[in-house]
Coordinates of C-alpha atoms in Angstrom, one line a residue:
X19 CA -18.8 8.2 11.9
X20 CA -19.3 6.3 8.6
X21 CA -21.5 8.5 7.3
X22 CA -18.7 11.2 7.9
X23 CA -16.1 9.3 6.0
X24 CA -18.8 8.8 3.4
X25 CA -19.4 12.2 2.9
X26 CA -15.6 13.0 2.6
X27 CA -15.5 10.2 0.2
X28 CA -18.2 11.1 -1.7
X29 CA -16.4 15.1 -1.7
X30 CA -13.4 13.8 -2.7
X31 CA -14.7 11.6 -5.9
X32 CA -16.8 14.7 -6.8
X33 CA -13.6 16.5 -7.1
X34 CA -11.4 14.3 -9.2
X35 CA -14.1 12.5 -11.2
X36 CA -11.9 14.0 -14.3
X37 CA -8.6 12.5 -13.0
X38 CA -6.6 9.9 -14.0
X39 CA -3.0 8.6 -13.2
X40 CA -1.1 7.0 -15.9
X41 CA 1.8 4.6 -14.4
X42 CA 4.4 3.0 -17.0
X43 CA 7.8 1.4 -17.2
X44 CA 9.4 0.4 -20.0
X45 CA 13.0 0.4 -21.7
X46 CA 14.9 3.6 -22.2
X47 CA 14.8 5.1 -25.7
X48 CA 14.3 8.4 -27.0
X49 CA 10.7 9.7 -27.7
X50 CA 8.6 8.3 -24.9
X51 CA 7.6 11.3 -22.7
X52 CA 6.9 13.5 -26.0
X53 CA 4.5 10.4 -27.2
X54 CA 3.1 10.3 -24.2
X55 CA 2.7 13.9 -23.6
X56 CA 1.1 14.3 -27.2
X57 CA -1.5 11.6 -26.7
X58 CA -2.5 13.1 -23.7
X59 CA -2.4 16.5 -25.3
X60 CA -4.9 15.3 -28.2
X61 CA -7.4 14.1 -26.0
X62 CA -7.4 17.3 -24.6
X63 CA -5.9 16.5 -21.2
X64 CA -3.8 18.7 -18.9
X65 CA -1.0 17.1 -17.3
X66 CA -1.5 18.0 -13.3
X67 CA 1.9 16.3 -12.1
X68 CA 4.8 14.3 -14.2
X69 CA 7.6 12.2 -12.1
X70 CA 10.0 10.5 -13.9
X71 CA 13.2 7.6 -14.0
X72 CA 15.5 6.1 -16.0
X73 CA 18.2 3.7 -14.4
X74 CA 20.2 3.9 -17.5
X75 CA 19.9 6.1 -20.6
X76 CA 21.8 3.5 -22.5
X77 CA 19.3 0.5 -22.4
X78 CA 18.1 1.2 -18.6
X79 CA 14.6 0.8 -17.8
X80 CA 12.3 4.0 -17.9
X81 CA 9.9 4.9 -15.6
X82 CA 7.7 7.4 -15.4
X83 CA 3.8 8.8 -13.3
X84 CA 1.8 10.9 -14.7
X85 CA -1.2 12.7 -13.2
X86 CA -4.0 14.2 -15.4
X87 CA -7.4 16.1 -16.2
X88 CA -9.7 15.4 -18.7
X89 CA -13.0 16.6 -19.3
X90 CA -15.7 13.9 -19.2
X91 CA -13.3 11.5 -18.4
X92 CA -16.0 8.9 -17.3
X93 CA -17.4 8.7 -20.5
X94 CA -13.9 8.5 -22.5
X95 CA -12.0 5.9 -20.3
X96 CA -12.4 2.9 -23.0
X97 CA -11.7 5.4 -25.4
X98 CA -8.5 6.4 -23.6
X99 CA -7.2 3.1 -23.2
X100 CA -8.3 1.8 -26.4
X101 CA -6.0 4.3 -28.3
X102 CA -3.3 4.5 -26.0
X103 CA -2.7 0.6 -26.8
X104 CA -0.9 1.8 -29.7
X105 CA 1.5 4.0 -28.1
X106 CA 1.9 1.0 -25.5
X107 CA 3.2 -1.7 -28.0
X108 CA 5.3 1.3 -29.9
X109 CA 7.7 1.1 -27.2
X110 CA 7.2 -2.4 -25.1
X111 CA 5.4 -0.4 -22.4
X112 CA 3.9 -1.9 -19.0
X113 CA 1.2 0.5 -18.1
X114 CA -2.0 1.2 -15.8
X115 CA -4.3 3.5 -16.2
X116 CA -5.7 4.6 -12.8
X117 CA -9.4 6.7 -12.1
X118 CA -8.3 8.6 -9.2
X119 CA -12.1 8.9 -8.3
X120 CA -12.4 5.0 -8.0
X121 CA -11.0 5.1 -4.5
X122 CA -9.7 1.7 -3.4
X123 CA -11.3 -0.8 -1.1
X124 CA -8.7 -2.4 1.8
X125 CA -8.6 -5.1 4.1
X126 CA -6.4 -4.5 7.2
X127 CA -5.2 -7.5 8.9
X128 CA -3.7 -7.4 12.3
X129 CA -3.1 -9.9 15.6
X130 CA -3.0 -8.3 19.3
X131 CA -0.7 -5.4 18.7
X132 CA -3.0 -2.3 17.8
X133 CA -0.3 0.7 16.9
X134 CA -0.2 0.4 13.5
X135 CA -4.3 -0.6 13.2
X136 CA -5.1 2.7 15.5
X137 CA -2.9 5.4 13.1
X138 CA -4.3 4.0 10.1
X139 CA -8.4 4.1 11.7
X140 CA -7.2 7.5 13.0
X141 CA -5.6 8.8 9.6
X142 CA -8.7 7.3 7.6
X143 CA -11.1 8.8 10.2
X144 CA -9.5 12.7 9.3
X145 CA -9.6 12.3 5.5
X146 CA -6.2 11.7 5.1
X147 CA -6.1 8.2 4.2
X148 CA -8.7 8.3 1.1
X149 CA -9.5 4.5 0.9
X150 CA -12.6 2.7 2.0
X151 CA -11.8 0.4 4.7
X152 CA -13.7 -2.7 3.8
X153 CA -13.3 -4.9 6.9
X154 CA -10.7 -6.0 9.7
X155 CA -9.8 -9.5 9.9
X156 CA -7.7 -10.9 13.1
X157 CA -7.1 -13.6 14.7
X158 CA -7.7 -12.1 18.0
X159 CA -10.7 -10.6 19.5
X160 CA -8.8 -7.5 21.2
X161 CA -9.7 -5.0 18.2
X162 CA -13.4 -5.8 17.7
X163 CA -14.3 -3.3 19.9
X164 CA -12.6 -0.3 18.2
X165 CA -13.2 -1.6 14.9
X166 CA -17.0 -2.0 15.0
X167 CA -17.2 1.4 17.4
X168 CA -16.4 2.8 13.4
X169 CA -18.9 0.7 11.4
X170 CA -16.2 -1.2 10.2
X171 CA -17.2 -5.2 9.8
X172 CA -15.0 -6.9 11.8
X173 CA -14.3 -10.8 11.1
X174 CA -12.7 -12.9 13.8
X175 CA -10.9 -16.2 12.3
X176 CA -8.9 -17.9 14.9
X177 CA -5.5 -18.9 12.5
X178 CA -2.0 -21.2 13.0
X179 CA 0.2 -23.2 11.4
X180 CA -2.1 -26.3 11.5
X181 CA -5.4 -24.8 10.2
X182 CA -3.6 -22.2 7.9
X183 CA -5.1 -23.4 4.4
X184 CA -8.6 -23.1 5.4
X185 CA -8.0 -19.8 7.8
X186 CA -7.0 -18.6 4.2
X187 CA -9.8 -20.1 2.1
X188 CA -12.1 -17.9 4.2
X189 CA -10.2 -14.8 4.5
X190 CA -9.7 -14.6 0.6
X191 CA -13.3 -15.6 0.6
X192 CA -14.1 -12.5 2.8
X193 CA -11.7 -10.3 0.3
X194 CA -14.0 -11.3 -2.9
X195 CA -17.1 -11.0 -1.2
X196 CA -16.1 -7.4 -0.3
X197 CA -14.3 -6.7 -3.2
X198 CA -10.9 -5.8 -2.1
X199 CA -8.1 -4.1 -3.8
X200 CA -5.7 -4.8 -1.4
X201 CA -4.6 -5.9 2.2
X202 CA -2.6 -4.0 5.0
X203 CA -0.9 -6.6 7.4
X204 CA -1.2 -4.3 10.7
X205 CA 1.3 -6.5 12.8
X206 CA -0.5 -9.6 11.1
X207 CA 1.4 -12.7 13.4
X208 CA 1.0 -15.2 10.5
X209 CA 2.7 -16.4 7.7
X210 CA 1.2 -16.2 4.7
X211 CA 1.2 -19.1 2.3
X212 CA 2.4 -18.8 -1.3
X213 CA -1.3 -19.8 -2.7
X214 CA -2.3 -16.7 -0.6
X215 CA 0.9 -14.3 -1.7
X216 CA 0.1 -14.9 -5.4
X217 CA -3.2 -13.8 -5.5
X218 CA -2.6 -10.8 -4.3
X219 CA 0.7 -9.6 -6.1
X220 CA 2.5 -6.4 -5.1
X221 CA -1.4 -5.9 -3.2
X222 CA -0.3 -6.9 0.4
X223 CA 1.7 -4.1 2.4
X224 CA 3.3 -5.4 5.5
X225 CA 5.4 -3.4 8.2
X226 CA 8.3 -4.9 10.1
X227 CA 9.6 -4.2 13.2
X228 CA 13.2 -3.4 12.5
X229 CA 14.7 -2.4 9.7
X230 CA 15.6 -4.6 6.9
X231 CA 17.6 -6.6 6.3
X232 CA 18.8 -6.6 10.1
X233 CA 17.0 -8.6 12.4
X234 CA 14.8 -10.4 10.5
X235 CA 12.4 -13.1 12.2
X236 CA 11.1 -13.3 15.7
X237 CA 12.1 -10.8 19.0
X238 CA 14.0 -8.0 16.8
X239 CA 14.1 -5.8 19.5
X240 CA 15.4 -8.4 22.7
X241 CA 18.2 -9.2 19.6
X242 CA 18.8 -5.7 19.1
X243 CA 19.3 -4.8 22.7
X244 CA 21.7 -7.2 22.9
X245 CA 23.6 -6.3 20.1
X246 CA 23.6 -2.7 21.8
X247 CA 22.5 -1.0 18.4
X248 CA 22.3 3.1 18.2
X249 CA 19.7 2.8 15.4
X250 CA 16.1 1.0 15.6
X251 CA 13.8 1.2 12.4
X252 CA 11.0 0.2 10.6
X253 CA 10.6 -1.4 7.2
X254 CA 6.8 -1.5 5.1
X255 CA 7.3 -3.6 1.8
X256 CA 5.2 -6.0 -0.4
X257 CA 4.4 -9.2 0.8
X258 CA 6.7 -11.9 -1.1
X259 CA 7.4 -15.6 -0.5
X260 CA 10.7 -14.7 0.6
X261 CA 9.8 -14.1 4.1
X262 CA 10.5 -10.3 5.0
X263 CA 12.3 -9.6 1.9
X264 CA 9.9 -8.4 -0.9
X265 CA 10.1 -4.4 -2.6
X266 CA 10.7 -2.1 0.2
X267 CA 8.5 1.3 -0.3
X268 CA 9.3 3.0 3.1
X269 CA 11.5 2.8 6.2
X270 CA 12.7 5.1 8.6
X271 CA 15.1 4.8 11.8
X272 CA 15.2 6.5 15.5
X273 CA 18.4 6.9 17.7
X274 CA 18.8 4.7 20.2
X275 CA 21.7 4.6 22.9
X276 CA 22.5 2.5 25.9
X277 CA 20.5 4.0 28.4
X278 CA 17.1 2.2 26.6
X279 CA 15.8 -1.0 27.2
X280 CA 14.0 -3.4 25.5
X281 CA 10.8 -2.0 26.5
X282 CA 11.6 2.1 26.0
X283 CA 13.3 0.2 22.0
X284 CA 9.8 -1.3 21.4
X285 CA 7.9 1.5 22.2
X286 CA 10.0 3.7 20.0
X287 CA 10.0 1.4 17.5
X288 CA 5.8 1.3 17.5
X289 CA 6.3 4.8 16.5
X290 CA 8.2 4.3 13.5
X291 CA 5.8 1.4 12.3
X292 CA 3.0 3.5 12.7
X293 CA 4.6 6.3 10.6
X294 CA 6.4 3.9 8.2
X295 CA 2.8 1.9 7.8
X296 CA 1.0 4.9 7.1
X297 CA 3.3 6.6 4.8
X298 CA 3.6 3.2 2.3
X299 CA -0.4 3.1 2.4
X300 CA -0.8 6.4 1.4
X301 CA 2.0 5.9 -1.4
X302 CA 0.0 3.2 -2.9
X303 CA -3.3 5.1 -2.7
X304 CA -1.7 7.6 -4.7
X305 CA -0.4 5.1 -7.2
X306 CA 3.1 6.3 -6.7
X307 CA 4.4 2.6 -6.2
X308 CA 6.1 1.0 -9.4
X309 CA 7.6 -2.3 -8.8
X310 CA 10.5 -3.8 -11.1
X311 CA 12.0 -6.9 -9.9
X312 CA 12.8 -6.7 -6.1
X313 CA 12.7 -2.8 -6.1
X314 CA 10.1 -0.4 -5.7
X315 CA 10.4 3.4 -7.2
X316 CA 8.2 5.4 -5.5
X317 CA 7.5 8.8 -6.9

């Protein structure tokens, strides 16, 4: 099986090694999408995809994605970057440049619950989640099977509230030594401490199991129930130290009514996490995430 995902890896790289993703925001002001399109034009690249936002014409922040080809892009990237520095300071811009062939490496996270782990092994396993899953770290031993039936190192690191410090020390120990990008909390039961949070910033993707800002904190769904909601949801943001309420990049809802329980509510809302989970990773693959303040604009 990994030799399967290598290969589609290793297809997929082939076929955008002359792609590149240009992410920048920046205040509003006349003249930044004909700069931009010019640079790009004189190093003979064609623009594949263009997404753009302004909040506010009049002063607003701008934002804008751009997806491009250019020919022996491997071999020009410092010269890329180099010269668009210019452009950059012209108008205050906060940029990345990204190699769309330099696929990223992820660490997913997760506790008993194994919805939102399966989709993602099952979305990565067809091609459709182009990442290289690194390793799985959990607390609990229920996933090992699964994870290692896929050639995926799985690292077992008993964690809570007492221990936390050094449960992290060797989990962001684990992250260096296999060079991750970023981590997915698949129903991850732990809070993460700020130390943790802010190395790793806007690069942890959590799900929630209702849909924020309702019901925040523990049994969502018993609290729910009671309340005798018609709408149960999901929520997949970035990982702040305001527990449960960093940048939101998807969430989704399911009817409900009052012929469902607390059990038929939970296992509707695993479906939605699943989806929601899936959807936000995928999103930041593509580099389509661009966070300002609390917000996300996904393009």
């Amino acid at each position: 099986m990994k030799a399967y995902i290598q290969r589609k890896i290793d297809e997929f790289q082939q076929q955008n090694k002359n792609k590149a993703r240009l992410l920048i925001s920046c205040p509003d002001k006349p003249g930044i999408v004909a700069a931009v399109s010019k640079f790009l034009f004189g190093k003979g690249a064609n623009i594949i995809e263009s997404n753009q936002y302004s909040m506010n014409p009049e002063g607003g922040e701008f934002f804008i994605r751009i997806e491009f080809e250019c020919p022996d892009l491997a071999y020009r990237r410092d010269e890329i970057e180099e010269d668009f520095k210019q452009i950059a300071e012209a108008f205050s811009m906060d940029w990345k440049l990204m190699y769309v062939a330099q696929t990223k490496k992820v660490a997913i996270f997760v506790s008993k619950e194994q919805h939102c782990l399966l989709e993602l092994l099952w979305e990565w396993q067809s091609g459709d989640l182009m990442a290289n899953i690194a390793l799985v770290i959990s607390n609990h031993e229920d996933s090992r099977e699964i994870v290692e039936s896929l050639d995926i190192p799985f690292h077992y690191i008993p964690a809570n509230k007492e221990i936390r410090k050094q449960v992290e020390a060797e989990q962001l120990n684990l992250l260096a030594q296999y060079e991750v990008d970023f981590v997915i909390l698949a129903r991850y039961m732990q809070i993460l401490t700020p130390d943790f949070v802010a190395k790793l910033p806007n690069r942890i993707i959590n799900i929630h199991h209702s849909f924020l800002p309702a019901f925040v904190g523990a049994k969502p769904y018993e609290r729910a129930y009671n309340r005798g909601v018609k709408l149960i949801g999901a929520t997949s943001h970035y990982v702040t130290n305001d527990l449960d309420e960093g940048p939101i990049i998807e969430q989704d809802i399911s009817r409900v009514d009052h012929r469902d329980d607390v059990a038929k509510l939970k296992k509707s809302g695993q479906s939605i996490e699943r989806s929601v989970l899936a959807r936000a990773v995928k999103w930041h693959l593509e580099d389509r995430v661009i966070v300002h303040e609390n917000k996300t604009i996904v393009f």
